[in-house]
């Protein structure tokens, strides 16, 4: 394991500013609202802010406050934050992000999770944190073909072994939730429990599963249908032709910005613009990581590698069992809202289930206090 420090060359930042200044903009469509995609007027203003006001060096310094390393696992270079708690009896936990996320999602929760004593919490709730960049994402190296969630989970098990953690929790949202579940499957001897802030539950086709549904559950089924009909274009493209997409996103920072910012509008608890849920500086830090590491294509390839798994999930194919305790946090504006009866069908080891009245897909960014409180509660439930 080698210490790592983020240090983006100034020439790359200068190139970004030049490309933003020379953007070739499309004409607005109709009323320039969000129904047809990201509005031109909104994106022009955000891109100008990125060019003239956003401070990558400040974000870089914030990331570099925390110990970072790279190591080789199964032929891939893996970057990770490793933040040990000052509490000697802290519980180890590995946190996995998804797409379009990064390790920067968790900056606001590292302090409260590792050092609750200094943040008004109980020192018994402390964690040692391991926060990797997924292979092909951010500061990890490009992933070769075959790096789907099960392989990433095995790499995470090896990473925790190398760090000397014999018993640990796994946490994640989006693809990180899928990876964390896989980690519970491949390493149950060492995984004490899995906590997720996104859970996909789909009917299997048995009509009995959908009898006497509550109004809330019917609404959740409708949300799934809307995702498939209207919001899943990004997923289908990334799962089938990620390399074709990569050319535009790797060459145009505004293209990369639009591709990600649309998800923050659709998946967060935002009223009118993404900044209602996540500050524009935090949003631009995530976008900047994708742009500055040129990982649009390699990150999208995760969907291609797991295309069969995605089909199984969305058609209600029963997953392999998870024998370790599971905790689920449900935020009302997430992409999918799970049905508890279907969750219990697939995951009989659920010991913690919490539904919140605010928040969306990027829980640690949108609602760091709720996220921290729920992870602590699950850890206590596991014992």
CSV table of C-alpha atoms in Angstrom, one decimal:
chain,number,residue,atom,x,y,z
A,1,UNK,CA,0.0,0.0,0.0
A,2,UNK,CA,1.4,3.4,-1.0
A,3,UNK,CA,0.4,6.7,0.4
A,4,UNK,CA,-1.5,8.9,-2.1
A,5,UNK,CA,-2.1,12.6,-2.4
A,6,UNK,CA,-4.4,14.2,-5.0
A,7,UNK,CA,-2.5,16.8,-7.0
A,8,UNK,CA,-4.1,17.7,-10.3
A,9,UNK,CA,-1.7,19.5,-12.6
A,10,UNK,CA,-2.4,23.2,-13.1
A,11,UNK,CA,-2.3,22.6,-16.9
A,12,UNK,CA,-5.4,20.3,-16.5
A,13,UNK,CA,-7.3,23.0,-14.7
A,14,UNK,CA,-6.3,25.6,-17.3
A,15,UNK,CA,-7.5,23.3,-20.0
A,16,UNK,CA,-10.8,22.8,-18.3
A,17,UNK,CA,-11.3,26.6,-18.0
A,18,UNK,CA,-10.4,27.0,-21.7
A,19,UNK,CA,-12.9,24.3,-22.8
A,20,UNK,CA,-15.6,25.8,-20.7
A,21,UNK,CA,-15.0,29.2,-22.2
A,22,UNK,CA,-15.2,27.8,-25.7
A,23,UNK,CA,-18.3,25.6,-25.3
A,24,UNK,CA,-20.5,25.3,-28.4
A,25,UNK,CA,-24.0,25.6,-26.9
A,26,UNK,CA,-27.2,24.1,-28.4
A,27,UNK,CA,-30.3,26.1,-28.9
A,28,UNK,CA,-32.9,25.9,-26.1
A,29,UNK,CA,-35.9,23.6,-26.8
A,30,UNK,CA,-39.5,24.7,-26.1
A,31,UNK,CA,-39.7,26.5,-22.8
A,32,UNK,CA,-36.1,25.5,-21.7
A,33,UNK,CA,-37.5,23.5,-18.8
A,34,UNK,CA,-36.2,20.2,-17.3
A,35,UNK,CA,-38.7,17.9,-19.1
A,36,UNK,CA,-36.5,17.6,-22.2
A,37,UNK,CA,-33.2,17.4,-20.2
A,38,UNK,CA,-31.0,20.0,-18.5
A,39,UNK,CA,-32.1,23.5,-19.5
A,40,UNK,CA,-29.5,25.5,-21.5
A,41,UNK,CA,-30.0,28.6,-19.4
A,42,UNK,CA,-29.4,26.7,-16.2
A,43,UNK,CA,-26.3,24.9,-17.5
A,44,UNK,CA,-24.7,28.0,-19.0
A,45,UNK,CA,-24.9,29.7,-15.7
A,46,UNK,CA,-23.5,26.7,-13.8
A,47,UNK,CA,-20.7,26.2,-16.3
A,48,UNK,CA,-19.7,29.8,-15.9
A,49,UNK,CA,-19.6,29.4,-12.1
A,50,UNK,CA,-17.5,26.3,-12.6
A,51,UNK,CA,-15.1,28.3,-14.8
A,52,UNK,CA,-14.8,31.5,-12.8
A,53,UNK,CA,-15.8,30.8,-9.2
A,54,UNK,CA,-15.6,27.1,-8.2
A,55,UNK,CA,-12.3,26.3,-6.4
A,56,UNK,CA,-10.9,22.9,-7.2
A,57,UNK,CA,-7.8,23.5,-5.1
A,58,UNK,CA,-10.1,24.0,-2.0
A,59,UNK,CA,-11.8,20.7,-2.7
A,60,UNK,CA,-8.5,19.0,-3.3
A,61,UNK,CA,-7.2,20.3,0.0
A,62,UNK,CA,-10.3,19.0,1.8
A,63,UNK,CA,-9.9,15.6,0.3
A,64,UNK,CA,-6.2,15.6,1.2
A,65,UNK,CA,-7.0,16.2,4.9
A,66,UNK,CA,-7.6,12.4,5.1
A,67,UNK,CA,-5.1,9.6,4.7
A,68,UNK,CA,-5.3,8.1,1.3
A,69,UNK,CA,-3.6,5.1,-0.3
A,70,UNK,CA,-3.4,3.1,-3.5
A,71,UNK,CA,-2.9,-0.7,-3.7
A,72,UNK,CA,-3.0,-3.4,-6.3
A,73,UNK,CA,-5.8,-5.9,-5.9
A,74,UNK,CA,-6.6,-8.6,-8.6
A,75,UNK,CA,-4.7,-6.6,-11.2
A,76,UNK,CA,-6.5,-3.3,-10.5
A,77,UNK,CA,-5.2,-0.1,-8.8
A,78,UNK,CA,-7.5,0.7,-6.0
A,79,UNK,CA,-7.5,4.2,-4.3
A,80,UNK,CA,-9.1,4.5,-0.9
A,81,UNK,CA,-9.4,6.8,2.1
A,82,UNK,CA,-8.5,5.1,5.4
A,83,UNK,CA,-9.6,7.2,8.4
A,84,UNK,CA,-9.0,5.6,11.8
A,85,UNK,CA,-11.0,6.7,14.8
A,86,UNK,CA,-9.3,8.1,17.9
A,87,UNK,CA,-11.5,5.6,19.8
A,88,UNK,CA,-9.5,2.3,20.1
A,89,UNK,CA,-12.6,0.1,20.1
A,90,UNK,CA,-14.2,1.7,17.0
A,91,UNK,CA,-15.9,-0.7,14.6
A,92,UNK,CA,-14.4,-1.0,11.1
A,93,UNK,CA,-16.7,-0.1,8.2
A,94,UNK,CA,-16.1,0.0,4.5
A,95,UNK,CA,-18.3,2.5,2.5
A,96,UNK,CA,-18.9,2.1,-1.2
A,97,UNK,CA,-20.2,4.9,-3.5
A,98,UNK,CA,-22.0,4.4,-6.8
A,99,UNK,CA,-22.5,6.2,-10.0
A,100,UNK,CA,-22.2,9.2,-10.4
A,101,UNK,CA,-20.6,9.4,-7.0
A,102,UNK,CA,-17.1,9.3,-5.5
A,103,UNK,CA,-15.3,9.3,-2.2
A,104,UNK,CA,-16.1,13.0,-2.0
A,105,UNK,CA,-19.7,12.1,-1.2
A,106,UNK,CA,-18.7,11.2,2.4
A,107,UNK,CA,-16.6,14.2,3.4
A,108,UNK,CA,-19.4,15.6,5.7
A,109,UNK,CA,-19.8,12.3,7.6
A,110,UNK,CA,-16.2,11.2,8.1
A,111,UNK,CA,-15.8,13.4,11.2
A,112,UNK,CA,-19.1,12.4,13.0
A,113,UNK,CA,-18.6,8.7,12.2
A,114,UNK,CA,-14.9,8.4,13.2
A,115,UNK,CA,-15.0,10.8,16.1
A,116,UNK,CA,-18.5,11.1,17.6
A,117,UNK,CA,-17.0,12.4,20.9
A,118,UNK,CA,-16.0,15.6,19.1
A,119,UNK,CA,-19.4,15.9,17.4
A,120,UNK,CA,-21.7,15.6,20.3
A,121,UNK,CA,-22.2,11.8,20.0
A,122,UNK,CA,-21.4,8.7,21.9
A,123,UNK,CA,-17.8,7.5,21.6
A,124,UNK,CA,-19.2,3.9,21.6
A,125,UNK,CA,-20.6,4.7,18.1
A,126,UNK,CA,-17.2,5.3,16.5
A,127,UNK,CA,-16.0,3.7,13.3
A,128,UNK,CA,-12.7,3.2,11.5
A,129,UNK,CA,-13.6,4.1,7.9
A,130,UNK,CA,-12.3,2.6,4.7
A,131,UNK,CA,-13.8,4.5,1.6
A,132,UNK,CA,-12.5,3.2,-1.7
A,133,UNK,CA,-12.9,4.6,-5.2
A,134,UNK,CA,-14.6,1.9,-7.3
A,135,UNK,CA,-12.3,0.4,-10.0
A,136,UNK,CA,-12.6,2.6,-13.1
A,137,UNK,CA,-13.8,5.5,-11.0
A,138,UNK,CA,-11.9,8.6,-9.8
A,139,UNK,CA,-8.5,8.0,-8.5
A,140,UNK,CA,-8.6,4.2,-8.9
A,141,UNK,CA,-7.1,2.8,-12.1
A,142,UNK,CA,-9.1,1.8,-15.1
A,143,UNK,CA,-10.9,-1.5,-14.6
A,144,UNK,CA,-10.3,-4.4,-17.1
A,145,UNK,CA,-13.3,-6.3,-18.4
A,146,UNK,CA,-15.0,-8.5,-15.8
A,147,UNK,CA,-15.1,-6.0,-12.9
A,148,UNK,CA,-18.7,-6.4,-11.9
A,149,UNK,CA,-20.0,-6.0,-8.3
A,150,UNK,CA,-19.2,-9.5,-7.2
A,151,UNK,CA,-15.5,-9.1,-8.2
A,152,UNK,CA,-15.4,-5.7,-6.5
A,153,UNK,CA,-16.8,-7.2,-3.4
A,154,UNK,CA,-14.1,-9.8,-3.3
A,155,UNK,CA,-11.5,-7.1,-3.8
A,156,UNK,CA,-13.0,-5.2,-0.8
A,157,UNK,CA,-12.8,-8.3,1.3
A,158,UNK,CA,-9.1,-8.6,0.4
A,159,UNK,CA,-8.6,-4.9,1.1
A,160,UNK,CA,-10.1,-5.2,4.6
A,161,UNK,CA,-8.0,-8.3,5.2
A,162,UNK,CA,-4.8,-6.4,4.3
A,163,UNK,CA,-5.8,-3.6,6.6
A,164,UNK,CA,-6.1,-6.1,9.5
A,165,UNK,CA,-9.9,-5.8,10.0
A,166,UNK,CA,-11.2,-9.2,10.9
A,167,UNK,CA,-14.8,-8.1,11.5
A,168,UNK,CA,-16.5,-5.1,9.9
A,169,UNK,CA,-19.6,-3.5,8.5
A,170,UNK,CA,-20.3,-2.7,4.9
A,171,UNK,CA,-22.3,0.3,3.8
A,172,UNK,CA,-23.4,1.8,0.5
A,173,UNK,CA,-25.9,3.3,-1.8
A,174,UNK,CA,-26.6,3.0,-5.6
A,175,UNK,CA,-24.0,0.5,-7.0
A,176,UNK,CA,-22.4,0.7,-3.6
A,177,UNK,CA,-25.5,-0.9,-2.1
A,178,UNK,CA,-25.2,-3.8,-4.6
A,179,UNK,CA,-21.5,-4.2,-3.9
A,180,UNK,CA,-22.1,-4.1,-0.1
A,181,UNK,CA,-24.7,-6.9,-0.4
A,182,UNK,CA,-22.3,-8.9,-2.5
A,183,UNK,CA,-19.7,-8.4,0.2
A,184,UNK,CA,-22.1,-9.9,2.7
A,185,UNK,CA,-22.5,-12.9,0.4
A,186,UNK,CA,-18.8,-13.5,-0.4
A,187,UNK,CA,-17.3,-12.7,3.0
A,188,UNK,CA,-19.9,-13.6,5.7
A,189,UNK,CA,-17.3,-14.8,8.1
A,190,UNK,CA,-16.0,-11.3,8.4
A,191,UNK,CA,-18.9,-9.0,7.5
A,192,UNK,CA,-20.9,-8.3,10.7
A,193,UNK,CA,-23.7,-6.6,8.8
A,194,UNK,CA,-24.7,-4.7,5.6
A,195,UNK,CA,-26.4,-1.3,5.7
A,196,UNK,CA,-27.8,0.2,2.4
A,197,UNK,CA,-29.5,3.5,1.6
A,198,UNK,CA,-30.9,2.1,-1.7
A,199,UNK,CA,-32.7,-1.1,-2.1
A,200,UNK,CA,-34.4,-2.3,-5.3
A,201,UNK,CA,-37.4,-4.6,-4.9
A,202,UNK,CA,-39.3,-5.8,-8.0
A,203,UNK,CA,-42.3,-8.2,-8.3
A,204,UNK,CA,-41.4,-11.7,-9.4
A,205,UNK,CA,-44.6,-12.1,-11.4
A,206,UNK,CA,-46.6,-13.9,-8.7
A,207,UNK,CA,-49.9,-12.1,-8.4
A,208,UNK,CA,-50.1,-13.0,-4.7
A,209,UNK,CA,-47.2,-10.6,-4.0
A,210,UNK,CA,-49.3,-7.6,-5.1
A,211,UNK,CA,-52.6,-8.3,-3.4
A,212,UNK,CA,-54.0,-5.7,-1.0
A,213,UNK,CA,-51.2,-3.3,-1.5
A,214,UNK,CA,-51.3,0.0,0.4
A,215,UNK,CA,-51.6,3.3,-1.4
A,216,UNK,CA,-48.0,3.9,-0.6
A,217,UNK,CA,-46.8,0.7,-2.1
A,218,UNK,CA,-48.9,1.2,-5.2
A,219,UNK,CA,-47.2,4.6,-5.6
A,220,UNK,CA,-43.8,2.9,-5.3
A,221,UNK,CA,-44.7,0.5,-8.0
A,222,UNK,CA,-45.7,3.5,-10.2
A,223,UNK,CA,-42.3,5.1,-9.5
A,224,UNK,CA,-40.6,1.9,-10.7
A,225,UNK,CA,-42.7,2.1,-13.9
A,226,UNK,CA,-41.8,5.7,-14.5
A,227,UNK,CA,-38.1,5.0,-14.0
A,228,UNK,CA,-38.3,2.3,-16.7
A,229,UNK,CA,-40.3,4.4,-19.1
A,230,UNK,CA,-38.7,7.8,-18.7
A,231,UNK,CA,-35.6,7.9,-16.4
A,232,UNK,CA,-33.6,4.9,-17.3
A,233,UNK,CA,-32.1,6.0,-20.6
A,234,UNK,CA,-28.7,6.7,-19.0
A,235,UNK,CA,-28.6,3.2,-17.5
A,236,UNK,CA,-29.5,1.5,-20.8
A,237,UNK,CA,-26.9,3.5,-22.7
A,238,UNK,CA,-24.2,2.8,-20.1
A,239,UNK,CA,-25.1,-0.9,-20.0
A,240,UNK,CA,-24.9,-1.3,-23.7
A,241,UNK,CA,-22.6,1.3,-25.4
A,242,UNK,CA,-20.4,2.9,-22.6
A,243,UNK,CA,-17.5,3.5,-24.9
A,244,UNK,CA,-19.5,5.5,-27.5
A,245,UNK,CA,-20.8,7.7,-24.7
A,246,UNK,CA,-17.2,8.2,-23.4
A,247,UNK,CA,-16.0,10.2,-26.3
A,248,UNK,CA,-18.4,13.1,-25.8
A,249,UNK,CA,-18.1,13.1,-22.0
A,250,UNK,CA,-14.3,12.9,-22.0
A,251,UNK,CA,-14.0,15.7,-24.6
A,252,UNK,CA,-16.6,18.1,-23.3
A,253,UNK,CA,-16.7,19.3,-19.7
A,254,UNK,CA,-20.2,20.7,-20.3
A,255,UNK,CA,-21.3,17.4,-21.6
A,256,UNK,CA,-20.0,15.7,-18.5
A,257,UNK,CA,-21.6,18.3,-16.3
A,258,UNK,CA,-25.0,17.9,-18.0
A,259,UNK,CA,-24.8,14.1,-17.8
A,260,UNK,CA,-24.3,14.2,-14.0
A,261,UNK,CA,-26.3,17.3,-13.0
A,262,UNK,CA,-29.4,15.8,-14.5
A,263,UNK,CA,-29.2,12.9,-12.1
A,264,UNK,CA,-29.0,15.3,-9.1
A,265,UNK,CA,-32.1,17.0,-10.3
A,266,UNK,CA,-34.1,13.8,-10.7
A,267,UNK,CA,-32.8,11.7,-7.8
A,268,UNK,CA,-32.5,14.2,-5.0
A,269,UNK,CA,-35.0,15.9,-2.7
A,270,UNK,CA,-34.8,19.1,-4.8
A,271,UNK,CA,-37.7,21.4,-5.6
A,272,UNK,CA,-36.5,23.3,-8.7
A,273,UNK,CA,-32.7,22.9,-9.1
A,274,UNK,CA,-30.1,20.4,-7.8
A,275,UNK,CA,-28.7,23.0,-5.5
A,276,UNK,CA,-31.9,22.8,-3.4
A,277,UNK,CA,-30.5,19.5,-2.2
A,278,UNK,CA,-26.7,19.6,-2.7
A,279,UNK,CA,-24.6,22.8,-2.8
A,280,UNK,CA,-23.2,23.6,-6.2
A,281,UNK,CA,-19.6,23.4,-4.9
A,282,UNK,CA,-20.1,19.8,-3.7
A,283,UNK,CA,-21.9,18.9,-7.0
A,284,UNK,CA,-19.0,20.4,-9.0
A,285,UNK,CA,-16.4,18.6,-6.9
A,286,UNK,CA,-18.0,15.3,-8.0
A,287,UNK,CA,-18.2,16.4,-11.6
A,288,UNK,CA,-14.6,17.7,-11.5
A,289,UNK,CA,-13.4,14.3,-10.3
A,290,UNK,CA,-15.0,12.6,-13.3
A,291,UNK,CA,-13.6,15.2,-15.7
A,292,UNK,CA,-10.1,15.5,-14.3
A,293,UNK,CA,-9.6,11.8,-14.1
A,294,UNK,CA,-11.2,11.1,-17.5
A,295,UNK,CA,-13.3,8.3,-16.1
A,296,UNK,CA,-16.6,8.9,-17.8
A,297,UNK,CA,-16.2,5.8,-19.9
A,298,UNK,CA,-14.5,3.5,-17.4
A,299,UNK,CA,-17.1,4.3,-14.7
A,300,UNK,CA,-20.0,3.8,-17.1
A,301,UNK,CA,-18.6,0.4,-17.9
A,302,UNK,CA,-19.7,-0.9,-14.5
A,303,UNK,CA,-23.2,-1.0,-15.9
A,304,UNK,CA,-22.0,-2.9,-19.0
A,305,UNK,CA,-20.3,-5.5,-16.8
A,306,UNK,CA,-23.4,-5.9,-14.6
A,307,UNK,CA,-26.0,-5.8,-17.3
A,308,UNK,CA,-27.2,-9.4,-16.6
A,309,UNK,CA,-27.4,-8.6,-12.9
A,310,UNK,CA,-29.5,-5.5,-13.6
A,311,UNK,CA,-31.9,-7.5,-15.8
A,312,UNK,CA,-32.3,-10.1,-13.0
A,313,UNK,CA,-33.0,-7.4,-10.4
A,314,UNK,CA,-35.6,-5.6,-12.5
A,315,UNK,CA,-37.4,-8.8,-13.5
A,316,UNK,CA,-37.8,-10.0,-9.9
A,317,UNK,CA,-35.3,-12.9,-10.2
A,318,UNK,CA,-34.6,-14.0,-6.6
A,319,UNK,CA,-31.0,-13.0,-5.5
A,320,UNK,CA,-28.6,-15.3,-3.8
A,321,UNK,CA,-29.3,-15.2,0.0
A,322,UNK,CA,-27.5,-12.9,2.3
A,323,UNK,CA,-27.0,-14.5,5.7
A,324,UNK,CA,-25.6,-11.5,7.6
A,325,UNK,CA,-27.8,-8.9,9.3
A,326,UNK,CA,-29.1,-6.1,6.9
A,327,UNK,CA,-30.2,-2.6,7.6
A,328,UNK,CA,-32.2,-0.4,5.1
A,329,UNK,CA,-32.6,3.3,5.1
A,330,UNK,CA,-35.3,4.7,2.8
A,331,UNK,CA,-35.2,8.3,1.7
A,332,UNK,CA,-38.4,9.5,0.1
A,333,UNK,CA,-36.9,11.1,-3.1
A,334,UNK,CA,-34.6,8.2,-4.0
A,335,UNK,CA,-34.9,6.6,-7.4
A,336,UNK,CA,-36.5,3.5,-6.1
A,337,UNK,CA,-38.5,3.1,-2.9
A,338,UNK,CA,-38.6,-0.6,-1.8
A,339,UNK,CA,-41.7,-2.5,-0.8
A,340,UNK,CA,-41.1,-4.0,2.6
A,341,UNK,CA,-43.0,-7.2,1.7
A,342,UNK,CA,-40.8,-7.8,-1.3
A,343,UNK,CA,-37.7,-6.9,0.7
A,344,UNK,CA,-38.6,-9.5,3.3
A,345,UNK,CA,-39.2,-12.0,0.5
A,346,UNK,CA,-35.6,-11.6,-0.7
A,347,UNK,CA,-33.8,-10.6,2.5
A,348,UNK,CA,-35.0,-12.5,5.5
A,349,UNK,CA,-32.1,-11.2,7.7
A,350,UNK,CA,-33.3,-7.5,7.8
A,351,UNK,CA,-32.9,-6.3,11.4
A,352,UNK,CA,-33.2,-2.6,10.8
A,353,UNK,CA,-35.6,-0.6,8.6
A,354,UNK,CA,-36.0,3.2,8.7
A,355,UNK,CA,-38.0,5.5,6.5
A,356,UNK,CA,-37.3,9.2,6.5
A,357,UNK,CA,-39.4,12.2,5.6
A,358,UNK,CA,-36.7,14.0,3.6
A,359,UNK,CA,-33.7,13.2,1.5
A,360,UNK,CA,-32.9,11.4,-1.7
A,361,UNK,CA,-30.4,9.2,-3.5
A,362,UNK,CA,-27.2,10.8,-2.3
A,363,UNK,CA,-27.9,10.4,1.4
A,364,UNK,CA,-24.5,11.3,2.9
A,365,UNK,CA,-24.4,14.5,0.8
A,366,UNK,CA,-28.1,15.6,1.2
A,367,UNK,CA,-28.7,14.6,4.8
A,368,UNK,CA,-25.4,13.8,6.6
A,369,UNK,CA,-27.1,13.9,10.0
A,370,UNK,CA,-29.8,11.5,9.1
A,371,UNK,CA,-27.3,9.2,7.4
A,372,UNK,CA,-24.9,9.2,10.4
A,373,UNK,CA,-27.7,8.6,12.9
A,374,UNK,CA,-29.1,5.7,10.9
A,375,UNK,CA,-25.7,4.0,10.4
A,376,UNK,CA,-25.0,4.2,14.1
A,377,UNK,CA,-28.5,2.8,14.9
A,378,UNK,CA,-27.8,-0.2,12.6
A,379,UNK,CA,-24.5,-0.8,14.1
A,380,UNK,CA,-26.1,-0.9,17.6
A,381,UNK,CA,-28.8,-3.3,16.3
A,382,UNK,CA,-26.1,-5.7,15.0
A,383,UNK,CA,-24.4,-5.6,18.4
